[in-house]
Tab-separated table of C-alpha atoms and ligand atoms in Angstrom:
chain	number	residue	atom	x	y	z
A	157	UNK	CA	73.016	-32.084	60.136
A	158	UNK	CA	74.280	-33.114	63.558
A	159	UNK	CA	72.064	-32.416	66.572
A	160	UNK	CA	72.394	-32.887	70.358
A	161	UNK	CA	69.723	-35.571	70.709
A	162	UNK	CA	67.504	-37.759	68.546
A	163	UNK	CA	64.438	-39.631	69.791
A	164	UNK	CA	63.420	-42.417	67.401
A	165	UNK	CA	60.641	-44.965	66.879
A	166	UNK	CA	58.210	-43.541	69.452
A	167	UNK	CA	54.429	-43.232	69.290
A	168	UNK	CA	54.079	-39.439	69.190
A	169	UNK	CA	51.280	-37.308	70.571
A	170	UNK	CA	52.416	-33.875	69.406
A	171	UNK	CA	49.316	-32.188	70.917
A	172	UNK	CA	49.142	-29.802	67.981
A	173	UNK	CA	45.809	-31.360	67.092
A	174	UNK	CA	44.336	-34.742	67.903
A	175	UNK	CA	46.709	-36.928	65.921
A	176	UNK	CA	48.835	-39.880	66.941
A	177	UNK	CA	51.998	-40.527	64.906
A	178	UNK	CA	52.761	-44.240	65.098
A	179	UNK	CA	56.516	-44.271	64.417
A	180	UNK	CA	57.794	-40.823	65.110
A	181	UNK	CA	61.087	-39.102	65.676
A	182	UNK	CA	62.139	-35.836	67.238
A	183	UNK	CA	65.405	-33.974	66.702
A	184	UNK	CA	66.608	-31.711	69.513
A	185	UNK	CA	69.393	-29.181	69.376
A	186	UNK	CA	70.459	-26.455	71.778
A	187	UNK	CA	67.425	-27.148	74.001
A	188	UNK	CA	64.952	-26.744	71.158
A	189	UNK	CA	62.913	-29.074	68.979
A	190	UNK	CA	64.336	-28.719	65.475
A	191	UNK	CA	62.407	-31.503	63.765
A	192	UNK	CA	59.324	-33.698	64.305
A	193	UNK	CA	58.485	-36.533	61.965
A	194	UNK	CA	55.830	-39.207	61.909
A	195	UNK	CA	57.520	-41.555	59.482
A	196	UNK	CA	59.607	-44.569	60.355
A	197	UNK	CA	62.856	-43.549	58.668
A	198	UNK	CA	62.612	-40.296	60.499
A	199	UNK	CA	66.191	-39.402	60.921
A	200	UNK	CA	64.915	-36.375	58.965
A	201	UNK	CA	68.462	-36.038	57.728
A	202	UNK	CA	69.653	-35.490	61.298
A	203	UNK	CA	72.441	-37.372	63.018
A	204	UNK	CA	73.416	-37.456	66.647
A	205	UNK	CA	75.852	-39.120	69.032
A	206	UNK	CA	72.964	-39.383	71.510
A	207	UNK	CA	69.966	-41.409	70.344
A	208	UNK	CA	67.075	-42.538	72.544
A	209	UNK	CA	65.191	-45.495	71.110
A	210	UNK	CA	61.565	-44.864	72.077
A	211	UNK	CA	60.213	-48.185	70.731
A	212	UNK	CA	57.201	-49.196	72.818
A	213	UNK	CA	56.929	-45.749	74.361
A	214	UNK	CA	54.489	-42.882	74.012
A	215	UNK	CA	56.261	-39.578	73.446
A	216	UNK	CA	54.373	-36.412	74.356
A	217	UNK	CA	54.909	-32.886	75.652
A	218	UNK	CA	55.850	-32.622	79.338
A	219	UNK	CA	52.874	-32.149	81.648
A	220	UNK	CA	52.170	-28.658	82.999
A	221	UNK	CA	50.779	-28.293	86.529
A	222	UNK	CA	49.225	-24.837	86.684
A	223	UNK	CA	48.510	-24.548	90.387
A	224	UNK	CA	50.564	-25.797	93.276
A	225	UNK	CA	52.301	-24.743	96.461
A	226	UNK	CA	55.307	-26.925	96.027
A	227	UNK	CA	56.946	-26.806	99.460
A	228	UNK	CA	53.646	-28.012	100.927
A	229	UNK	CA	55.001	-31.475	100.288
A	230	UNK	CA	56.014	-30.921	103.937
A	231	UNK	CA	52.273	-30.669	104.802
A	232	UNK	CA	51.454	-34.054	103.299
A	233	UNK	CA	48.922	-35.697	105.592
A	234	UNK	CA	49.146	-32.968	108.252
A	235	UNK	CA	45.717	-31.384	107.820
A	236	UNK	CA	43.737	-34.172	106.188
A	237	UNK	CA	40.009	-34.498	106.849
A	238	UNK	CA	39.606	-30.922	108.127
A	239	UNK	CA	37.149	-28.333	106.804
A	240	UNK	CA	38.271	-25.368	104.646
A	241	UNK	CA	38.948	-22.580	107.155
A	242	UNK	CA	40.156	-24.977	109.876
A	243	UNK	CA	42.548	-26.447	107.299
A	244	UNK	CA	43.760	-22.951	106.382
A	245	UNK	CA	44.182	-21.782	110.001
A	246	UNK	CA	46.374	-24.792	110.805
A	247	UNK	CA	48.343	-24.287	107.598
A	248	UNK	CA	48.922	-20.594	108.386
A	249	UNK	CA	50.042	-21.487	111.898
A	250	UNK	CA	52.683	-23.851	110.566
A	251	UNK	CA	53.614	-21.428	107.781
A	252	UNK	CA	54.312	-18.696	110.350
A	253	UNK	CA	57.251	-20.907	111.412
A	254	UNK	CA	58.510	-21.639	107.920
A	255	UNK	CA	62.053	-20.666	107.061
A	256	UNK	CA	63.744	-20.478	103.658
A	257	UNK	CA	65.552	-23.786	104.243
A	258	UNK	CA	62.192	-25.567	104.740
A	259	UNK	CA	60.918	-24.182	101.450
A	260	UNK	CA	64.084	-25.257	99.674
A	261	UNK	CA	63.863	-28.900	100.792
A	262	UNK	CA	60.078	-29.068	100.444
A	263	UNK	CA	60.381	-27.708	96.898
A	264	UNK	CA	63.210	-30.033	96.008
A	265	UNK	CA	61.147	-32.989	97.183
A	266	UNK	CA	58.283	-31.690	95.030
A	267	UNK	CA	60.505	-31.293	91.982
A	268	UNK	CA	61.742	-34.860	92.428
A	269	UNK	CA	58.124	-36.063	92.474
A	270	UNK	CA	57.332	-33.956	89.396
A	271	UNK	CA	60.201	-35.479	87.441
A	272	UNK	CA	59.206	-38.990	88.531
A	273	UNK	CA	55.617	-38.401	87.352
A	274	UNK	CA	56.187	-36.472	84.121
A	275	UNK	CA	55.551	-32.847	85.055
A	276	UNK	CA	58.075	-30.559	83.375
A	277	UNK	CA	56.616	-27.140	84.264
A	278	UNK	CA	54.633	-25.915	87.260
A	279	UNK	CA	52.985	-22.704	88.455
A	280	UNK	CA	53.940	-22.158	92.076
A	281	UNK	CA	52.399	-19.817	94.601
A	282	UNK	CA	54.322	-19.937	97.845
A	283	UNK	CA	56.395	-18.171	100.477
A	284	UNK	CA	60.183	-17.668	100.175
A	285	UNK	CA	59.895	-18.147	96.405
A	286	UNK	CA	63.624	-17.434	95.981
A	287	UNK	CA	64.133	-20.922	97.415
A	288	UNK	CA	61.709	-22.422	94.911
A	289	UNK	CA	63.835	-20.704	92.266
A	290	UNK	CA	66.929	-22.390	93.751
A	291	UNK	CA	65.218	-25.792	93.560
A	292	UNK	CA	64.297	-25.120	89.927
A	293	UNK	CA	67.822	-23.993	89.080
A	294	UNK	CA	69.379	-27.027	90.797
A	295	UNK	CA	67.132	-29.577	89.166
A	296	UNK	CA	66.547	-28.306	85.625
A	297	UNK	CA	62.740	-28.041	85.730
A	298	UNK	CA	60.710	-25.149	84.278
A	299	UNK	CA	58.396	-23.000	86.415
A	300	UNK	CA	56.165	-19.937	86.607
A	301	UNK	CA	56.498	-18.626	90.154
A	302	UNK	CA	54.548	-16.047	92.147
A	303	UNK	CA	55.212	-14.662	95.605
A	304	UNK	CA	51.953	-14.566	97.620
A	305	UNK	CA	50.466	-11.125	98.276
A	306	UNK	CA	47.890	-10.688	101.082
A	307	UNK	CA	46.389	-7.799	102.924
A	308	UNK	CA	43.999	-9.773	105.125
A	309	UNK	CA	44.838	-12.904	107.133
A	310	UNK	CA	47.706	-15.130	106.142
A	311	UNK	CA	50.760	-16.293	108.063
A	312	UNK	CA	53.266	-14.049	109.801
A	313	UNK	CA	55.469	-13.519	106.718
A	314	UNK	CA	56.047	-10.404	104.592
A	315	UNK	CA	53.279	-10.631	101.991
A	316	UNK	CA	53.214	-7.027	100.771
A	317	UNK	CA	52.637	-5.918	97.202
A	318	UNK	CA	56.113	-4.354	97.182
A	319	UNK	CA	57.934	-7.622	97.916
A	320	UNK	CA	55.648	-9.539	95.547
A	321	UNK	CA	56.392	-7.101	92.731
A	322	UNK	CA	60.109	-7.020	93.519
A	323	UNK	CA	60.259	-10.798	93.167
A	324	UNK	CA	58.317	-10.704	89.900
A	325	UNK	CA	60.722	-8.151	88.419
A	326	UNK	CA	63.962	-9.626	89.732
A	327	UNK	CA	63.496	-13.265	88.727
A	328	UNK	CA	61.742	-12.980	85.360
A	329	UNK	CA	63.719	-15.108	82.901
A	330	UNK	CA	66.027	-16.629	85.564
A	331	UNK	CA	67.348	-20.228	85.470
A	332	UNK	CA	68.575	-19.818	81.917
A	333	UNK	CA	65.141	-18.631	80.758
A	334	UNK	CA	63.275	-21.565	82.358
A	335	UNK	CA	61.682	-19.263	84.900
A	336	UNK	CA	58.630	-17.062	84.360
A	337	UNK	CA	57.307	-14.886	87.163
A	338	UNK	CA	53.721	-13.932	87.919
A	339	UNK	CA	52.006	-11.649	90.415
A	340	UNK	CA	50.413	-13.719	93.181
A	341	UNK	CA	47.529	-12.082	95.053
A	342	UNK	CA	46.539	-14.907	97.403
A	343	UNK	CA	42.746	-14.994	97.019
A	344	UNK	CA	39.620	-12.907	96.614
A	345	UNK	CA	38.926	-13.331	100.350
A	346	UNK	CA	42.408	-12.230	101.464
A	347	UNK	CA	42.940	-9.242	99.147
A	348	UNK	CA	40.909	-6.017	99.397
A	349	UNK	CA	39.491	-4.376	96.240
A	350	UNK	CA	42.069	-1.550	96.352
A	351	UNK	CA	44.975	-4.039	96.407
A	352	UNK	CA	43.507	-6.057	93.535
A	353	UNK	CA	42.962	-2.881	91.469
A	354	UNK	CA	46.574	-1.910	91.992
A	355	UNK	CA	47.696	-5.371	90.885
A	356	UNK	CA	45.372	-5.104	87.872
A	357	UNK	CA	47.041	-1.823	86.856
A	358	UNK	CA	50.557	-3.243	87.195
A	359	UNK	CA	49.611	-6.378	85.268
A	360	UNK	CA	48.139	-4.345	82.433
A	361	UNK	CA	51.091	-1.947	82.273
A	362	UNK	CA	53.846	-4.547	82.484
A	363	UNK	CA	52.125	-7.606	81.029
A	364	UNK	CA	52.634	-9.818	84.098
A	365	UNK	CA	50.311	-12.763	84.590
A	366	UNK	CA	48.237	-12.841	87.798
A	367	UNK	CA	47.791	-16.143	89.672
A	368	UNK	CA	45.055	-16.125	92.342
A	369	UNK	CA	42.655	-18.477	94.186
A	370	UNK	CA	39.086	-17.503	93.294
A	371	UNK	CA	35.520	-18.777	93.677
A	372	UNK	CA	36.844	-21.753	95.589
A	373	UNK	CA	34.926	-21.940	98.865
A	374	UNK	CA	31.528	-21.488	100.483
A	375	UNK	CA	33.065	-19.279	103.181
A	376	UNK	CA	34.622	-17.053	100.503
A	377	UNK	CA	31.232	-16.664	98.786
A	378	UNK	CA	29.570	-15.648	102.070
A	379	UNK	CA	32.326	-13.153	102.943
A	380	UNK	CA	32.274	-11.367	99.578
A	381	UNK	CA	28.486	-11.269	99.580
A	382	UNK	CA	28.340	-9.853	103.099
A	383	UNK	CA	31.165	-7.315	102.785
A	384	UNK	CA	30.795	-6.187	99.173
A	385	UNK	CA	27.510	-7.622	97.896
A	386	UNK	CA	29.496	-9.365	95.146
A	387	UNK	CA	30.432	-12.785	93.822
A	388	UNK	CA	34.102	-13.566	93.049
A	389	UNK	CA	33.915	-13.124	89.264
A	390	UNK	CA	32.262	-9.712	89.618
A	391	UNK	CA	34.699	-8.799	92.394
A	392	UNK	CA	37.670	-9.586	90.132
A	393	UNK	CA	36.044	-7.865	87.139
A	394	UNK	CA	35.473	-4.676	89.127
A	395	UNK	CA	39.163	-4.712	90.096
A	396	UNK	CA	40.084	-4.848	86.392
A	397	UNK	CA	41.572	-8.311	86.669
A	398	UNK	CA	39.255	-10.373	84.491
A	399	UNK	CA	41.285	-10.826	81.299
A	400	UNK	CA	43.842	-12.961	79.477
A	401	UNK	CA	46.569	-12.233	82.062
A	402	UNK	CA	44.476	-13.907	84.766
A	403	UNK	CA	45.071	-17.459	85.975
A	404	UNK	CA	42.297	-18.243	88.448
A	405	UNK	CA	42.743	-21.376	90.522
A	406	UNK	CA	39.758	-23.583	91.435
A	407	UNK	CA	36.851	-21.383	90.174
A	408	UNK	CA	34.124	-23.725	91.410
A	409	UNK	CA	31.339	-21.272	92.223
A	410	UNK	CA	30.400	-19.668	88.920
A	411	UNK	CA	27.079	-19.373	87.123
A	412	UNK	CA	26.297	-19.403	83.404
A	413	UNK	CA	26.609	-15.637	82.976
A	414	UNK	CA	29.955	-15.574	84.795
A	415	UNK	CA	31.332	-18.432	82.681
A	416	UNK	CA	30.320	-16.553	79.505
A	417	UNK	CA	31.986	-13.393	80.823
A	418	UNK	CA	35.205	-15.288	81.594
A	419	UNK	CA	35.143	-16.801	78.098
A	420	UNK	CA	34.598	-13.406	76.447
A	421	UNK	CA	37.460	-11.896	78.394
A	422	UNK	CA	39.906	-14.747	77.704
A	423	UNK	CA	40.377	-15.826	81.333
A	424	UNK	CA	42.499	-18.888	82.239
A	425	UNK	CA	41.263	-21.333	84.859
A	426	UNK	CA	43.327	-23.941	86.672
A	427	UNK	CA	41.242	-26.879	87.913
A	428	UNK	CA	42.144	-28.982	90.987
A	429	UNK	CA	39.533	-31.746	91.203
A	430	UNK	CA	41.024	-33.645	94.138
A	431	UNK	CA	41.505	-30.653	96.431
A	432	UNK	CA	37.927	-29.490	95.930
A	433	UNK	CA	36.456	-32.987	96.237
A	434	UNK	CA	38.433	-33.502	99.415
A	435	UNK	CA	37.249	-30.194	100.795
A	436	UNK	CA	33.641	-31.177	100.021
A	437	UNK	CA	33.409	-27.971	97.996
A	438	UNK	CA	32.284	-28.866	94.516
A	439	UNK	CA	33.282	-29.260	90.912
A	440	UNK	CA	34.634	-26.693	88.471
A	441	UNK	CA	32.208	-26.787	85.502
A	442	UNK	CA	34.920	-27.607	82.959
A	443	UNK	CA	32.787	-28.646	79.926
A	444	UNK	CA	30.736	-25.455	80.191
A	445	UNK	CA	33.916	-23.390	80.508
A	446	UNK	CA	35.593	-25.031	77.503
A	447	UNK	CA	32.404	-24.489	75.502
A	448	UNK	CA	32.428	-20.794	76.452
A	449	UNK	CA	36.053	-20.378	75.379
A	450	UNK	CA	37.655	-20.318	78.835
A	451	UNK	CA	41.159	-21.795	78.698
A	452	UNK	CA	41.058	-24.550	81.359
A	453	UNK	CA	44.202	-26.307	82.561
A	454	UNK	CA	44.817	-28.591	85.516
A	455	UNK	CA	46.862	-28.517	88.720
A	456	UNK	CA	47.267	-30.613	91.822
A	457	UNK	CA	47.237	-27.798	94.398
A	458	UNK	CA	49.725	-28.358	97.229
A	459	UNK	CA	50.410	-31.806	98.671
A	460	UNK	CA	48.585	-30.618	101.811
A	461	UNK	CA	45.412	-30.777	99.712
A	462	UNK	CA	46.000	-33.754	97.430
A	463	UNK	CA	48.874	-35.688	99.062
A	464	UNK	CA	50.630	-36.368	95.800
A	465	UNK	CA	51.556	-34.382	92.709
A	466	UNK	CA	50.838	-36.900	89.957
A	467	UNK	CA	49.236	-34.888	87.150
A	468	UNK	CA	48.196	-37.916	85.095
A	469	UNK	CA	46.052	-39.010	88.030
A	470	UNK	CA	44.610	-35.490	88.324
A	471	UNK	CA	43.768	-35.489	84.610
A	472	UNK	CA	41.962	-38.777	85.072
A	473	UNK	CA	39.919	-37.453	88.022
A	474	UNK	CA	39.162	-34.200	86.155
A	475	UNK	CA	37.493	-36.217	83.411
A	476	UNK	CA	35.667	-38.663	85.680
A	477	UNK	CA	34.160	-36.139	88.066
A	478	UNK	CA	32.894	-33.941	85.235
A	479	UNK	CA	31.282	-36.954	83.563
A	480	UNK	CA	29.630	-37.774	86.887
A	481	UNK	CA	28.177	-34.332	87.544
A	482	UNK	CA	27.406	-33.801	83.849
A	483	UNK	CA	25.322	-36.978	83.928
A	484	UNK	CA	26.782	-38.150	80.596
A	485	UNK	CA	30.097	-39.717	79.509
A	486	UNK	CA	30.298	-37.411	76.502
A	487	UNK	CA	30.602	-34.064	78.312
A	488	UNK	CA	34.390	-34.323	78.318
A	489	UNK	CA	36.767	-36.753	76.606
A	490	UNK	CA	40.319	-38.047	76.879
A	491	UNK	CA	41.728	-35.511	74.406
A	492	UNK	CA	40.093	-32.637	76.335
A	493	UNK	CA	41.883	-33.539	79.550
A	494	UNK	CA	45.198	-34.276	77.794
A	495	UNK	CA	45.012	-30.785	76.285
A	496	UNK	CA	44.286	-29.389	79.732
A	497	UNK	CA	47.482	-31.030	81.011
A	498	UNK	CA	49.683	-29.776	78.168
A	499	UNK	CA	48.877	-27.036	75.637
A	500	UNK	CA	46.158	-25.336	77.723
A	501	UNK	CA	48.605	-25.208	80.632
A	502	UNK	CA	51.197	-23.530	78.407
A	503	UNK	CA	48.613	-20.953	77.259
A	504	UNK	CA	47.559	-20.181	80.799
A	505	UNK	CA	51.156	-19.241	81.664
A	506	UNK	CA	51.676	-17.206	78.483
A	507	UNK	CA	54.144	-19.859	77.301
A	508	UNK	CA	52.264	-21.345	74.330
A	509	UNK	CA	55.006	-20.211	71.951
A	510	UNK	CA	57.586	-22.117	73.977
A	511	UNK	CA	56.050	-25.301	75.410
A	512	UNK	CA	52.884	-27.438	75.564
A	513	UNK	CA	53.251	-29.262	72.235
A	514	UNK	CA	55.891	-31.033	70.169
A	515	UNK	CA	56.571	-28.547	67.404
A	516	UNK	CA	59.600	-27.250	65.618
A	517	UNK	CA	60.917	-24.153	67.332
A	518	UNK	CA	59.513	-24.966	70.782
A	519	UNK	CA	61.678	-25.798	73.783
A	520	UNK	CA	62.319	-29.535	74.131
A	521	UNK	CA	60.132	-30.404	77.157
A	522	UNK	CA	59.234	-34.019	76.431
A	523	UNK	CA	58.130	-37.091	78.366
A	524	UNK	CA	58.040	-40.745	77.399
A	525	UNK	CA	55.578	-43.210	78.852
A	526	UNK	CA	56.334	-46.896	78.895
A	527	UNK	CA	53.696	-49.253	77.544
A	528	UNK	CA	55.283	-52.241	79.273
A	529	UNK	CA	52.896	-52.351	82.218
A	530	UNK	CA	49.959	-54.826	82.132
A	531	UNK	CA	47.420	-51.987	82.295
A	532	UNK	CA	48.819	-50.582	79.032
A	533	UNK	CA	47.962	-53.815	77.168
A	534	UNK	CA	46.319	-54.181	74.670
A	535	UNK	CA	47.966	-51.146	73.187
A	536	UNK	CA	45.629	-49.282	70.850
A	537	UNK	CA	43.513	-46.338	72.085
A	538	UNK	CA	46.375	-44.121	73.176
A	539	UNK	CA	44.628	-40.949	74.423
A	540	UNK	CA	42.277	-43.143	76.436
A	541	UNK	CA	45.142	-45.197	77.881
A	542	UNK	CA	46.882	-42.015	78.992
A	543	UNK	CA	43.853	-40.234	80.397
A	544	UNK	CA	42.124	-43.188	82.071
A	545	UNK	CA	44.594	-46.045	82.345
A	546	UNK	CA	47.992	-44.694	83.339
A	547	UNK	CA	49.640	-42.814	86.170
A	548	UNK	CA	52.897	-41.014	86.789
A	549	UNK	CA	54.517	-44.366	87.623
A	550	UNK	CA	54.382	-45.248	83.917
A	551	UNK	CA	56.516	-42.226	82.985
A	552	UNK	CA	59.901	-43.495	81.946
A	553	UNK	CA	61.893	-40.562	80.538
A	554	UNK	CA	61.734	-36.808	81.167
A	555	UNK	CA	63.473	-34.106	79.144
A	556	UNK	CA	63.375	-30.374	79.929
A	557	UNK	CA	64.975	-27.726	77.738
A	558	UNK	CA	66.744	-30.544	75.903
A	559	UNK	CA	68.320	-31.962	79.089
A	560	UNK	CA	67.483	-35.548	80.038
A	561	UNK	CA	66.371	-35.352	83.695
A	562	UNK	CA	65.170	-38.955	83.947
A	563	UNK	CA	65.808	-42.021	81.822
A	564	UNK	CA	64.435	-45.521	82.555
A	565	UNK	CA	63.028	-43.940	85.756
A	566	UNK	CA	66.506	-43.023	87.029
A	567	UNK	CA	66.906	-39.314	87.725
A	568	UNK	CA	70.105	-37.294	87.884
A	569	UNK	CA	69.240	-36.241	91.469
A	570	UNK	CA	70.418	-37.649	94.797
A	571	UNK	CA	66.966	-38.998	95.626
A	572	UNK	CA	67.874	-40.515	99.012
A	573	UNK	CA	69.371	-37.275	100.339
A	574	UNK	CA	66.351	-35.269	99.176
A	575	UNK	CA	63.950	-37.643	100.972
A	576	UNK	CA	66.060	-37.748	104.144
A	577	UNK	CA	66.533	-33.964	104.370
A	578	UNK	CA	62.816	-33.415	103.686
A	579	UNK	CA	61.827	-35.800	106.498
A	580	UNK	CA	64.153	-34.006	108.943
A	581	UNK	CA	62.887	-30.614	107.775
A	582	UNK	CA	59.258	-31.717	108.272
A	583	UNK	CA	59.919	-32.893	111.821
A	584	UNK	CA	61.732	-29.681	112.791
A	585	UNK	CA	59.013	-27.506	111.247
A	586	UNK	CA	56.241	-29.261	113.134
A	587	UNK	CA	58.187	-29.025	116.406
A	588	UNK	CA	58.831	-25.284	115.842
A	589	UNK	CA	55.111	-24.826	115.193
A	590	UNK	CA	54.381	-26.459	118.540
A	591	UNK	CA	52.433	-29.147	116.745
A	592	UNK	CA	52.637	-32.839	116.378
A	593	UNK	CA	51.361	-34.960	113.593
A	594	UNK	CA	47.709	-35.771	114.209
A	595	UNK	CA	48.563	-39.308	113.216
A	596	UNK	CA	51.811	-39.896	115.108
A	597	UNK	CA	50.205	-41.599	118.084
A	598	UNK	CA	51.659	-38.954	120.393
A	599	UNK	CA	49.342	-36.755	122.493
A	600	UNK	CA	47.915	-33.742	120.690
A	601	UNK	CA	49.232	-30.331	121.778
A	602	UNK	CA	46.610	-28.175	123.500
A	603	UNK	CA	47.459	-25.224	121.233
A	604	UNK	CA	46.758	-27.367	118.224
B	147	LIG	ZN1	46.033	-23.433	96.178
């Protein structure tokens, strides 16, 4: 049988279990995986005019970043070394001056970085999401996008439930089916109980996922305690939101009982180690959550909180920091964090039937990692090399929905134009916000 694309001779990590197939092949047709084989003569009876020889490369599912604010690539370095609420106030001030064009170029820059570092699907939570959709459509990536909903604080942008819901309904399944939409209440500290209950009802009735920041900061804990006498998990539970449709980002401040409750209710957690370490906040108790049956995935947060969007590096940090606080190297292992970056991410977006592993019938979202670099030699313990010894720079080829978006590190995008337009957009945005870069050497504005 003739297919669109054959990948041959690669070292496969299908992520369907914990196996490595030493000389594997994958057949792709019409955007889907139609065959996976671990044997050397793995044409599997398929032929193709397009064959990628993956000799010396690791072939695995595309990485899934389950929490980011993509256009915040324009905030890279702007608010570094500031405390939580001060960081947020400055961000909101700049965001009040955001326009759709900014979000388009910021998102396109982010997508370029994703492709260059092996992320094939991301969960976004940002303003003017129609422009994030445009960036996804233009570039061929896959995404699960939410429009932020607030009723307290936030920038001067329409963040009502109505517009959030409208977006969720209108764009579901867009970009040739590569787009999923979620409801995006911003956070427990910026959404009142009545708003969250309403979102809970809609989610239950229509089956939409809900992507929210929760249990992420000391100030949030104090506010909920003072105003409602509650902690974030209880606050979300009382609003009817604690269930399998929920994707909670960060989730640092949880106790044993709350972790058990989240596990029982099938909650999904997205972990951002760098953002929380940088904020001096704390560590999401990942081993305890996995043990309790919570589905934990990993995200970078926006580039205003991590500076770069390399998920392999985030996976590495997720493992290291949990080993550190757990006091033992065995609390989490390389396979755990690789699952967090692939199949667990797919589950947390309700996409486990479509992506997250290399299996017949799934969409062909695949990355290849070169083993050429010195740090990949000697080549033997593959999960360990990926989780602890590689970074996005080692990603060589990226395929989404069967389309090759990068090969030998060359993308199909006009990379120079994207970088140039993003730089110009950043400078105009900062000027409109009456701010200057804190690191430009120019005098600081008094309104800053
Ligand atoms: Zn965030």
